Short mmCIF file of C-alpha atoms (C1' of nucleotides) in Angstrom, two decimals:
data_model
loop_
_atom_site.label_atom_id
_atom_site.label_comp_id
_atom_site.label_asym_id
_atom_site.label_seq_id
_atom_site.Cartn_x
_atom_site.Cartn_y
_atom_site.Cartn_z
CA UNK A 17 0.00 -0.01 0.03
CA UNK A 18 2.78 2.35 0.93
CA UNK A 19 4.63 1.72 -2.34
CA UNK A 20 1.50 2.13 -4.33
CA UNK A 21 0.81 5.34 -2.62
CA UNK A 22 4.29 6.68 -3.22
CA UNK A 23 4.17 5.62 -6.81
CA UNK A 24 0.86 7.23 -7.31
CA UNK A 25 1.99 10.41 -5.63
CA UNK A 26 5.09 10.62 -7.81
CA UNK A 27 2.99 10.05 -10.91
CA UNK A 28 0.72 12.87 -9.85
CA UNK A 29 3.59 15.21 -9.33
CA UNK A 30 5.12 14.25 -12.64
CA UNK A 31 1.80 14.87 -14.33
CA UNK A 32 1.53 18.24 -12.69
CA UNK A 33 5.08 19.03 -13.85
CA UNK A 34 4.24 18.11 -17.42
CA UNK A 35 1.11 20.25 -17.24
CA UNK A 36 3.08 22.96 -15.51
CA UNK A 37 0.53 22.80 -12.69
CA UNK A 38 1.68 24.45 -9.43
CA UNK A 39 5.26 24.71 -10.75
CA UNK A 40 6.87 27.35 -8.62
CA UNK A 41 10.46 26.92 -9.75
CA UNK A 42 12.18 27.57 -12.98
CA UNK A 43 15.52 26.23 -14.03
CA UNK A 44 17.40 27.62 -16.96
CA UNK A 45 19.82 25.29 -18.58
CA UNK A 46 21.79 26.68 -21.44
CA UNK A 47 18.82 28.84 -22.29
CA UNK A 48 16.23 26.13 -22.00
CA UNK A 49 13.57 26.63 -19.36
CA UNK A 50 12.47 23.78 -17.15
CA UNK A 51 9.56 24.09 -14.77
CA UNK A 52 9.41 22.09 -11.61
CA UNK A 53 8.19 22.04 -8.03
CA UNK A 54 10.43 23.64 -5.53
CA UNK A 55 9.70 21.09 -2.84
CA UNK A 56 10.47 18.24 -5.17
CA UNK A 57 13.83 19.71 -6.21
CA UNK A 58 14.50 20.58 -2.59
CA UNK A 59 13.94 16.98 -1.59
CA UNK A 60 15.98 15.53 -4.42
CA UNK A 61 19.09 17.60 -4.70
CA UNK A 62 21.56 18.96 -2.23
CA UNK A 63 22.37 21.77 -4.63
CA UNK A 64 18.78 22.86 -4.86
CA UNK A 65 18.31 22.42 -1.17
CA UNK A 66 21.11 24.92 -0.70
CA UNK A 67 19.83 27.19 -3.33
CA UNK A 68 16.24 27.25 -2.27
CA UNK A 69 17.23 27.80 1.35
CA UNK A 70 18.76 31.12 0.57
CA UNK A 71 15.72 33.30 0.86
CA UNK A 72 12.73 34.37 -1.25
CA UNK A 73 12.42 32.52 -4.55
CA UNK A 74 13.45 34.50 -7.55
CA UNK A 75 11.55 34.14 -10.76
CA UNK A 76 14.29 31.93 -12.18
CA UNK A 77 15.87 29.94 -9.50
CA UNK A 78 18.86 28.43 -11.19
CA UNK A 79 20.89 28.78 -14.31
CA UNK A 80 23.27 26.14 -15.47
CA UNK A 81 25.73 26.10 -18.20
CA UNK A 82 27.72 23.22 -16.70
CA UNK A 83 25.60 20.53 -18.35
CA UNK A 84 23.26 20.28 -21.26
CA UNK A 85 19.47 20.55 -21.25
CA UNK A 86 19.36 16.91 -22.37
CA UNK A 87 21.26 15.91 -19.31
CA UNK A 88 19.05 17.92 -17.02
CA UNK A 89 16.05 16.31 -18.68
CA UNK A 90 17.41 12.91 -17.67
CA UNK A 91 17.94 14.22 -14.12
CA UNK A 92 14.56 15.81 -13.89
CA UNK A 93 12.81 12.73 -15.30
CA UNK A 94 14.58 10.68 -12.65
CA UNK A 95 13.52 13.01 -9.90
CA UNK A 96 9.97 12.72 -10.97
CA UNK A 97 9.79 9.07 -12.00
CA UNK A 98 12.65 7.21 -10.30
CA UNK A 99 13.77 6.08 -13.77
CA UNK A 100 17.19 7.12 -14.91
CA UNK A 101 17.67 6.97 -18.61
CA UNK A 102 21.28 6.14 -18.87
CA UNK A 103 23.27 5.23 -21.92
CA UNK A 104 26.94 5.00 -22.70
CA UNK A 105 26.66 8.31 -24.36
CA UNK A 106 25.19 10.30 -21.53
CA UNK A 107 26.33 8.47 -18.41
CA UNK A 108 29.40 10.62 -17.88
CA UNK A 109 27.64 13.92 -18.18
CA UNK A 110 24.64 12.74 -16.13
CA UNK A 111 27.10 11.59 -13.41
CA UNK A 112 28.96 14.86 -13.53
CA UNK A 113 25.70 16.78 -13.38
CA UNK A 114 24.52 14.62 -10.51
CA UNK A 115 27.72 15.38 -8.70
CA UNK A 116 27.18 19.10 -9.32
CA UNK A 117 23.63 18.83 -8.08
CA UNK A 118 24.64 16.62 -5.17
CA UNK A 119 22.40 13.73 -6.04
CA UNK A 120 24.18 10.73 -4.62
CA UNK A 121 21.59 8.20 -5.67
CA UNK A 122 22.01 9.24 -9.31
CA UNK A 123 25.75 9.08 -8.93
CA UNK A 124 25.43 5.58 -7.54
CA UNK A 125 23.35 4.48 -10.47
CA UNK A 126 25.80 6.05 -12.90
CA UNK A 127 28.78 4.41 -11.26
CA UNK A 128 27.12 1.04 -11.37
CA UNK A 129 26.33 1.60 -14.97
CA UNK A 130 29.91 2.52 -15.74
CA UNK A 131 31.31 -0.23 -13.60
CA UNK A 132 29.28 -2.75 -15.50
CA UNK A 133 30.19 -1.22 -18.78
CA UNK A 134 33.87 -1.19 -18.00
CA UNK A 135 33.87 -4.65 -16.70
CA UNK A 136 36.20 -3.76 -14.00
CA UNK A 137 34.20 -5.35 -11.30
CA UNK A 138 35.42 -8.75 -12.27
CA UNK A 139 38.97 -7.58 -12.66
CA UNK A 140 40.26 -8.57 -9.26
CA UNK A 141 37.65 -11.13 -8.40
CA UNK A 142 38.93 -14.61 -7.52
CA UNK A 143 41.65 -15.36 -9.92
CA UNK A 144 43.04 -12.01 -10.75
CA UNK A 145 42.99 -12.23 -14.46
CA UNK A 146 40.08 -14.27 -15.62
CA UNK A 147 38.27 -11.41 -17.24
CA UNK A 148 35.47 -12.09 -19.53
CA UNK A 149 33.05 -9.46 -20.69
CA UNK A 150 30.20 -11.90 -20.91
CA UNK A 151 30.16 -12.21 -17.18
CA UNK A 152 29.37 -8.71 -16.27
CA UNK A 153 28.15 -6.49 -19.11
CA UNK A 154 24.55 -7.07 -18.45
CA UNK A 155 23.84 -3.49 -17.84
CA UNK A 156 22.07 -2.07 -20.81
CA UNK A 157 19.71 0.75 -20.65
CA UNK A 158 18.49 1.78 -17.31
CA UNK A 159 15.32 3.18 -18.76
CA UNK A 160 12.18 1.69 -17.41
CA UNK A 161 11.12 0.90 -13.96
CA UNK A 162 12.26 -2.69 -14.16
CA UNK A 163 15.77 -1.69 -15.02
CA UNK A 164 15.67 0.83 -12.24
CA UNK A 165 14.70 -1.81 -9.86
CA UNK A 166 17.48 -4.07 -11.11
CA UNK A 167 19.85 -1.29 -10.42
CA UNK A 168 18.59 -0.88 -6.97
CA UNK A 169 18.77 -4.57 -6.38
CA UNK A 170 22.25 -4.63 -7.76
CA UNK A 171 23.23 -1.86 -5.52
CA UNK A 172 21.60 -3.43 -2.50
CA UNK A 173 23.38 -6.63 -3.21
CA UNK A 174 26.57 -4.78 -3.26
CA UNK A 175 25.84 -3.00 -0.11
CA UNK A 176 24.62 -6.18 1.57
CA UNK A 177 22.54 -4.57 4.16
CA UNK A 178 24.16 -1.21 4.41
CA UNK A 179 21.63 1.59 4.40
CA UNK A 180 20.90 3.67 1.44
CA UNK A 181 22.22 7.21 1.41
CA UNK A 182 20.83 8.88 4.47
CA UNK A 183 18.67 11.99 4.06
CA UNK A 184 21.19 13.72 6.26
CA UNK A 185 23.40 13.81 3.25
CA UNK A 186 21.20 16.48 1.76
CA UNK A 187 21.45 18.71 4.71
CA UNK A 188 25.03 19.55 4.01
CA UNK A 189 25.57 23.09 3.00
CA UNK A 190 26.95 23.68 -0.46
CA UNK A 191 29.65 25.83 1.02
CA UNK A 192 31.20 22.70 2.56
CA UNK A 193 34.33 21.54 0.95
CA UNK A 194 34.21 18.88 -1.67
CA UNK A 195 35.78 16.60 0.77
CA UNK A 196 32.76 17.03 3.00
CA UNK A 197 30.42 15.84 0.39
CA UNK A 198 32.49 13.27 -1.33
CA UNK A 199 34.09 12.29 1.89
CA UNK A 200 30.70 11.25 3.12
CA UNK A 201 30.23 9.35 -0.05
CA UNK A 202 33.54 7.74 0.49
CA UNK A 203 32.52 6.70 3.92
CA UNK A 204 29.53 4.97 2.50
CA UNK A 205 31.64 3.31 -0.11
CA UNK A 206 34.07 2.08 2.36
CA UNK A 207 31.27 0.43 4.18
CA UNK A 208 30.39 -1.54 1.15
CA UNK A 209 31.27 -5.15 1.41
CA UNK A 210 32.06 -5.18 -2.28
CA UNK A 211 35.07 -3.11 -1.66
CA UNK A 212 36.82 -6.04 -0.05
CA UNK A 213 36.35 -8.26 -3.09
CA UNK A 214 36.65 -5.61 -5.60
CA UNK A 215 38.89 -2.73 -4.62
CA UNK A 216 39.38 -1.71 -8.20
CA UNK A 217 35.86 -0.95 -9.04
CA UNK A 218 35.27 2.62 -10.02
CA UNK A 219 32.24 2.40 -7.94
CA UNK A 220 34.50 2.18 -4.95
CA UNK A 221 36.57 4.92 -6.17
CA UNK A 222 33.81 7.27 -6.74
CA UNK A 223 33.78 8.76 -3.34
CA UNK A 224 37.50 9.31 -3.17
CA UNK A 225 38.40 12.63 -1.87
CA UNK A 226 40.98 14.91 -3.24
CA UNK A 227 42.50 15.54 0.11
CA UNK A 228 42.56 11.86 0.88
CA UNK A 229 43.83 10.99 -2.49
CA UNK A 230 47.03 9.58 -1.15
CA UNK A 231 45.52 7.99 1.76
CA UNK A 232 46.52 4.37 1.59
CA UNK A 233 43.13 3.46 3.01
CA UNK A 234 41.43 5.27 0.20
CA UNK A 235 39.85 2.68 -2.07
CA UNK A 236 40.80 4.83 -5.01
CA UNK A 237 44.35 4.59 -4.08
CA UNK A 238 44.34 0.88 -4.06
CA UNK A 239 43.74 0.67 -7.75
CA UNK A 240 47.21 0.96 -9.11
CA UNK A 241 48.74 -0.90 -6.21
CA UNK A 242 46.51 -3.84 -6.41
CA UNK A 243 47.01 -3.75 -10.10
CA UNK A 244 50.72 -3.95 -9.48
CA UNK A 245 50.31 -6.69 -6.96
CA UNK A 246 48.22 -8.51 -9.49
CA UNK A 247 50.88 -8.11 -11.97
CA UNK A 248 53.56 -9.31 -9.72
CA UNK A 249 51.56 -12.19 -8.50
CA UNK A 250 50.99 -13.16 -12.05
CA UNK A 251 54.61 -12.87 -12.82
CA UNK A 252 55.49 -15.15 -10.04
CA UNK A 253 52.97 -17.67 -11.14
CA UNK A 254 54.46 -17.45 -14.56
CA UNK A 255 57.80 -18.66 -13.18
CA UNK A 256 56.28 -21.99 -12.33
CA UNK A 257 54.16 -22.45 -15.35
CA UNK A 258 54.88 -23.36 -18.85
CA UNK A 259 55.46 -20.85 -21.58
CA UNK A 260 52.21 -21.94 -23.19
CA UNK A 261 50.34 -21.11 -20.00
CA UNK A 262 52.06 -17.74 -20.06
CA UNK A 263 50.84 -17.15 -23.51
CA UNK A 264 47.34 -18.13 -22.55
CA UNK A 265 47.47 -15.72 -19.64
CA UNK A 266 48.81 -13.00 -21.87
CA UNK A 267 46.01 -13.65 -24.30
CA UNK A 268 43.50 -13.25 -21.50
CA UNK A 269 45.14 -10.13 -20.20
CA UNK A 270 45.28 -8.55 -23.59
CA UNK A 271 41.77 -9.53 -24.36
CA UNK A 272 40.65 -7.87 -21.23
CA UNK A 273 42.84 -4.89 -21.96
CA UNK A 274 41.26 -4.62 -25.37
CA UNK A 275 37.79 -4.52 -23.90
CA UNK A 276 38.95 -2.06 -21.28
CA UNK A 277 40.52 0.12 -23.88
CA UNK A 278 37.42 0.13 -25.96
CA UNK A 279 35.27 1.03 -23.03
CA UNK A 280 37.72 3.69 -22.07
CA UNK A 281 37.59 5.06 -25.55
CA UNK A 282 33.84 5.31 -25.22
CA UNK A 283 34.37 7.32 -22.10
CA UNK A 284 36.95 9.51 -23.71
CA UNK A 285 34.65 10.10 -26.62
CA UNK A 286 32.14 11.68 -24.25
CA UNK A 287 34.85 13.80 -22.67
CA UNK A 288 33.72 17.08 -24.25
CA UNK A 289 30.54 16.58 -22.35
CA UNK A 290 32.35 16.27 -19.11
CA UNK A 291 31.54 19.56 -17.65
CA UNK A 292 33.97 21.98 -16.38
CA UNK A 293 33.56 23.00 -12.82
CA UNK A 294 33.42 26.66 -12.04
CA UNK A 295 36.04 27.84 -9.68
CA UNK A 296 33.74 28.46 -6.75
CA UNK A 297 32.92 24.83 -6.71
CA UNK A 298 36.38 23.77 -5.88
CA UNK A 299 39.11 25.04 -3.74
CA UNK A 300 40.58 27.27 -6.30
CA UNK A 301 39.54 30.88 -5.54
CA UNK A 302 40.26 31.71 -9.09
CA UNK A 303 36.97 31.22 -10.92
CA UNK A 304 38.64 29.50 -13.78
CA UNK A 305 37.21 26.45 -15.52
CA UNK A 306 38.39 23.13 -14.29
CA UNK A 307 37.50 19.66 -15.37
CA UNK A 308 36.08 17.35 -12.83
CA UNK A 309 36.62 13.65 -12.82
CA UNK A 310 33.27 11.85 -12.84
CA UNK A 311 34.70 9.10 -10.68
CA UNK A 312 36.20 11.13 -7.92
CA UNK A 313 36.41 14.70 -6.76
CA UNK A 314 39.70 15.36 -8.53
CA UNK A 315 39.65 18.39 -10.78
CA UNK A 316 42.22 19.33 -13.36
CA UNK A 317 42.86 22.39 -15.44
CA UNK A 318 43.12 20.61 -18.77
CA UNK A 319 41.00 18.05 -20.43
CA UNK A 320 44.10 16.14 -21.53
CA UNK A 321 45.06 15.85 -17.82
CA UNK A 322 41.59 14.49 -17.10
CA UNK A 323 41.92 11.95 -19.82
CA UNK A 324 45.20 10.89 -18.32
CA UNK A 325 43.73 10.83 -14.87
CA UNK A 326 40.74 8.70 -16.03
CA UNK A 327 43.11 5.88 -16.82
CA UNK A 328 43.58 5.26 -13.16
CA UNK A 329 39.82 4.61 -12.95
CA UNK A 330 39.31 2.74 -16.15
CA UNK A 331 42.32 0.55 -15.68
CA UNK A 332 43.36 1.21 -19.23
CA UNK A 333 47.06 0.56 -19.83
CA UNK A 334 47.79 1.25 -23.42
CA UNK A 335 51.57 0.98 -23.21
CA UNK A 336 52.79 -2.60 -22.91
CA UNK A 337 56.42 -3.40 -22.34
CA UNK A 338 57.47 -5.74 -25.01
CA UNK A 339 60.12 -7.23 -22.84
CA UNK A 340 58.03 -8.27 -19.90
CA UNK A 341 54.40 -7.64 -21.01
CA UNK A 342 53.87 -5.33 -18.06
CA UNK A 343 51.55 -2.60 -19.12
CA UNK A 344 51.62 1.07 -18.23
CA UNK A 345 49.23 3.96 -18.25
CA UNK A 346 51.80 6.34 -19.65
CA UNK A 347 54.45 6.20 -22.28
CA UNK A 348 56.90 7.94 -20.04
CA UNK A 349 56.38 5.26 -17.39
CA UNK A 350 56.93 2.56 -19.95
CA UNK A 351 60.08 4.24 -21.12
CA UNK A 352 61.33 4.80 -17.67
CA UNK A 353 60.61 1.20 -16.81
CA UNK A 354 62.21 -0.09 -19.94
CA UNK A 355 65.33 1.95 -19.61
CA UNK A 356 65.74 1.04 -15.99
CA UNK A 357 64.78 -2.63 -16.06
CA UNK A 358 65.68 -3.76 -19.51
CA UNK A 359 68.37 -1.43 -20.70
CA UNK A 360 70.47 -0.96 -17.59
CA UNK A 361 70.50 2.74 -17.97
CA UNK A 362 71.31 3.36 -14.42
CA UNK A 363 74.97 3.89 -14.08
CA UNK A 364 75.20 2.34 -10.63
CA UNK A 365 76.62 -0.99 -9.66
CA UNK A 366 73.80 -3.22 -8.67
CA UNK A 367 75.76 -4.90 -5.96
CA UNK A 368 77.91 -2.32 -4.27
CA UNK A 369 76.01 0.74 -5.52
CA UNK A 370 79.10 2.47 -6.66
CA UNK A 371 78.98 4.81 -9.57
CA UNK A 372 79.98 3.30 -12.92
CA UNK A 373 80.17 4.61 -16.39
CA UNK A 374 79.05 3.20 -19.68
CA UNK A 375 82.52 1.75 -19.95
CA UNK A 376 83.13 0.49 -16.46
CA UNK A 377 79.64 -0.64 -15.70
CA UNK A 378 79.39 -4.15 -17.06
CA UNK A 379 75.92 -5.13 -18.07
CA UNK A 380 74.48 -8.28 -16.55
CA UNK A 381 71.42 -9.97 -17.81
CA UNK A 382 68.98 -11.67 -15.47
CA UNK A 383 66.04 -12.88 -17.45
CA UNK A 384 64.78 -9.87 -19.35
CA UNK A 385 66.29 -7.70 -16.71
CA UNK A 386 69.59 -5.92 -17.06
CA UNK A 387 71.68 -3.97 -14.77
CA UNK A 388 75.29 -2.88 -14.37
CA UNK A 389 77.98 -4.08 -12.09
CA UNK A 390 81.41 -2.82 -11.48
CA UNK A 391 84.40 -4.93 -12.42
CA UNK A 392 85.04 -5.92 -8.84
CA UNK A 393 81.57 -7.13 -8.14
CA UNK A 394 81.26 -8.97 -11.40
CA UNK A 395 84.41 -10.88 -10.56
CA UNK A 396 83.15 -11.71 -7.11
CA UNK A 397 79.85 -12.99 -8.43
CA UNK A 398 81.66 -14.78 -11.16
CA UNK A 399 79.42 -14.01 -14.05
CA UNK A 400 80.04 -12.54 -17.43
CA UNK A 401 78.80 -9.32 -18.84
CA UNK A 402 77.34 -8.43 -22.16
CA UNK A 403 78.98 -5.93 -24.52
CA UNK A 404 77.95 -2.36 -24.13
CA UNK A 405 76.81 -1.84 -27.63
CA UNK A 406 74.20 -4.49 -27.08
CA UNK A 407 72.39 -1.86 -25.04
CA UNK A 408 71.89 0.53 -27.82
CA UNK A 409 68.16 1.19 -27.72
CA UNK A 410 67.98 1.31 -31.46
CA UNK A 411 69.31 -2.17 -31.80
CA UNK A 412 67.63 -3.59 -28.76
CA UNK A 413 64.90 -6.10 -29.07
CA UNK A 414 63.48 -6.83 -25.70
CA UNK A 415 60.70 -8.96 -26.94
CA UNK A 416 63.06 -11.65 -27.96
CA UNK A 417 64.44 -11.82 -24.49
CA UNK A 418 61.16 -13.17 -23.40
CA UNK A 419 62.20 -16.42 -24.83
CA UNK A 420 64.91 -16.63 -22.19
CA UNK A 421 62.57 -17.13 -19.40
CA UNK A 422 59.79 -14.61 -19.71
CA UNK A 423 60.51 -13.43 -16.30
CA UNK A 424 60.80 -9.78 -15.44
CA UNK A 425 60.74 -9.45 -11.73
CA UNK A 426 63.09 -11.61 -9.73
CA UNK A 427 61.50 -14.80 -8.58
CA UNK A 428 63.88 -15.31 -5.81
CA UNK A 429 66.46 -17.40 -7.64
CA UNK A 430 69.44 -15.44 -8.75
CA UNK A 431 70.37 -16.83 -12.11
CA UNK A 432 73.28 -14.96 -13.46
CA UNK A 433 72.70 -15.03 -17.13
CA UNK A 434 75.69 -15.00 -19.32
CA UNK A 435 74.24 -13.51 -22.37
CA UNK A 436 75.76 -12.80 -25.70
CA UNK A 437 72.61 -11.32 -27.06
CA UNK A 438 73.89 -9.16 -29.79
CA UNK A 439 72.49 -11.49 -32.36
CA UNK A 440 69.15 -11.68 -30.62
CA UNK A 441 68.96 -8.02 -30.22
CA UNK A 442 69.72 -7.40 -33.80
CA UNK A 443 67.04 -9.76 -34.98
CA UNK A 444 64.41 -7.12 -34.92
CA UNK A 445 65.35 -3.57 -34.57
CA UNK A 446 63.27 -0.51 -34.13
CA UNK A 447 63.07 1.68 -31.13
CA UNK A 448 59.36 2.03 -31.79
CA UNK A 449 58.97 -1.40 -30.40
CA UNK A 450 59.70 0.07 -27.10
CA UNK A 451 57.57 3.14 -27.07
CA UNK A 452 54.83 2.18 -29.40
CA UNK A 453 51.32 2.61 -28.14
CA UNK A 454 49.62 -0.59 -28.91
CA UNK A 455 46.14 -0.96 -30.10
CA UNK A 456 45.30 -4.22 -28.40
CA UNK A 457 43.00 -5.33 -31.12
CA UNK A 458 45.92 -5.48 -33.52
CA UNK A 459 48.50 -6.40 -31.05
CA UNK A 460 50.60 -9.25 -32.13
CA UNK A 461 50.97 -11.83 -29.46
CA UNK A 462 54.26 -13.33 -28.70
"C1'" DC B 29 60.66 -5.50 13.06
"C1'" DT B 30 62.52 -1.71 10.68
"C1'" DG B 31 64.71 1.39 7.57
"C1'" DG B 32 66.52 2.16 2.98
"C1'" DG B 33 66.38 1.67 -1.86
"C1'" DG B 34 64.08 0.54 -6.14
"C1'" DA B 35 60.16 0.69 -8.97
"C1'" DA B 36 55.79 2.27 -10.09
"C1'" DG B 37 52.32 5.56 -10.56
"C1'" DG B 38 49.97 9.98 -10.22
"C1'" DG B 39 49.79 15.30 -10.51
"C1'" DG B 40 51.42 19.83 -12.15
"C1'" DC B 41 53.01 22.12 -15.73
"C1'" DC B 42 55.99 23.46 -19.69
"C1'" DC B 43 56.89 22.96 -24.67
"C1'" DA C 25 46.26 17.89 -27.50
"C1'" DG C 26 50.05 15.19 -26.83
"C1'" DG C 27 54.64 14.45 -25.20
"C1'" DG C 28 57.72 15.00 -21.79
"C1'" DC C 29 59.87 16.39 -17.52
"C1'" DC C 30 59.97 16.92 -12.65
"C1'" DC C 31 58.42 15.99 -8.23
"C1'" DC C 32 56.16 13.41 -4.87
"C1'" DT C 33 54.02 9.40 -2.59
"C1'" DT C 34 53.41 4.66 -2.00
"C1'" DC C 35 54.46 -0.11 -2.10
"C1'" DC C 36 57.53 -3.94 -2.11
"C1'" DC C 37 61.76 -6.18 -1.32
"C1'" DC C 38 65.72 -6.94 1.18
"C1'" DA C 39 69.45 -6.38 4.42
#
DNA sequence: CTGGGGAAGGGGCCC
DNA sequence: AGGGCCCCTTCCCCA
């Protein structure tokens, strides 16, 4: 009876809105006028609550340029129907608008939508790397009450008994810092049981706060770390498995990476719709435009920086190291990794840490890994070194080194490789092998 | 158990 | 807009 009553009441209000009956509030979005009921907006949005609390109602209550009329239509329809019409094309802007309007429930639906779309939720489940899109991408359009209910069920399942966003959330003043708002959200997120099994989910990252960004307890922060742990764990497993198993794993990883990259591209495609945040909305007193991450409260000055930042949410790693298959979010990180790990660029003796030169620092190969040792240490250890010119990046071919043992990180055993790899290195040249951004779909497996 | 070093990863910003 | 550099933080490994 209660539900029926609520549903009926909402229908009545929506009908009144459509007929512009008793509408006492006007919202101007990029020149388009929306009519609504003040009390409904007040009850649904922290932003409107703040706005409408500030004294006598003006004729036009709010003007927005931060999101499009289409986006506000989606938001308003949700307020009056409980149905959120999400698609891959609008989810980013809806989420950003919801963040602006302080509508946590909408944010939650959006993040679930994105999470499902990105298929990150399964990323760290059980066996680290068994990613298959078919398992999770069940989230289609959220339009329709049934879908909406599914979302809610999905959310409730994730929360496993934790309460829905408390009304108290809306009582926060807009003048509060972002951390206040999102911090609260983060608290809720932390309480989610899903966070334990799925620390990498963007849903868990959503509430991350700028100030807490480097907090090790911040679920957002765990993403790259767990990613790394995953990588290392996988590497260690590799050591005990056959090369064929390695290739199978690589296939799976790259398959997942491909899907992730595609989804990320979808996100990036909608980037122009990611609204800038006016200065007063963040800590910058300068009212300049900033770009807000839809997954967390982080804001950046440039869209390119936002795109870069988004990779830490999407898990996209477009730069694979051809020597060890480790993937990186940035070319510079790949280059740095490659030079350090596979090219022995550091002119320091690995053993005694003394300074060496290109000439005095003998290069030692350990799997795909290379480093330098001084003459004294190399004698002590009793291993040979490879000629210096084998390190020329232009003639280096790290991928071939995979055949040695496919191992990048040390697996505990110190096998001092005596490698005369000039021939191997010369087999396939091209520095672009090192720094090439790989489209996974075309990526040639080794 | 602890501290140091290496590696990775993220942000700001310049070109 | 992308590339690149610098700086900082964090994590992991090892002595």
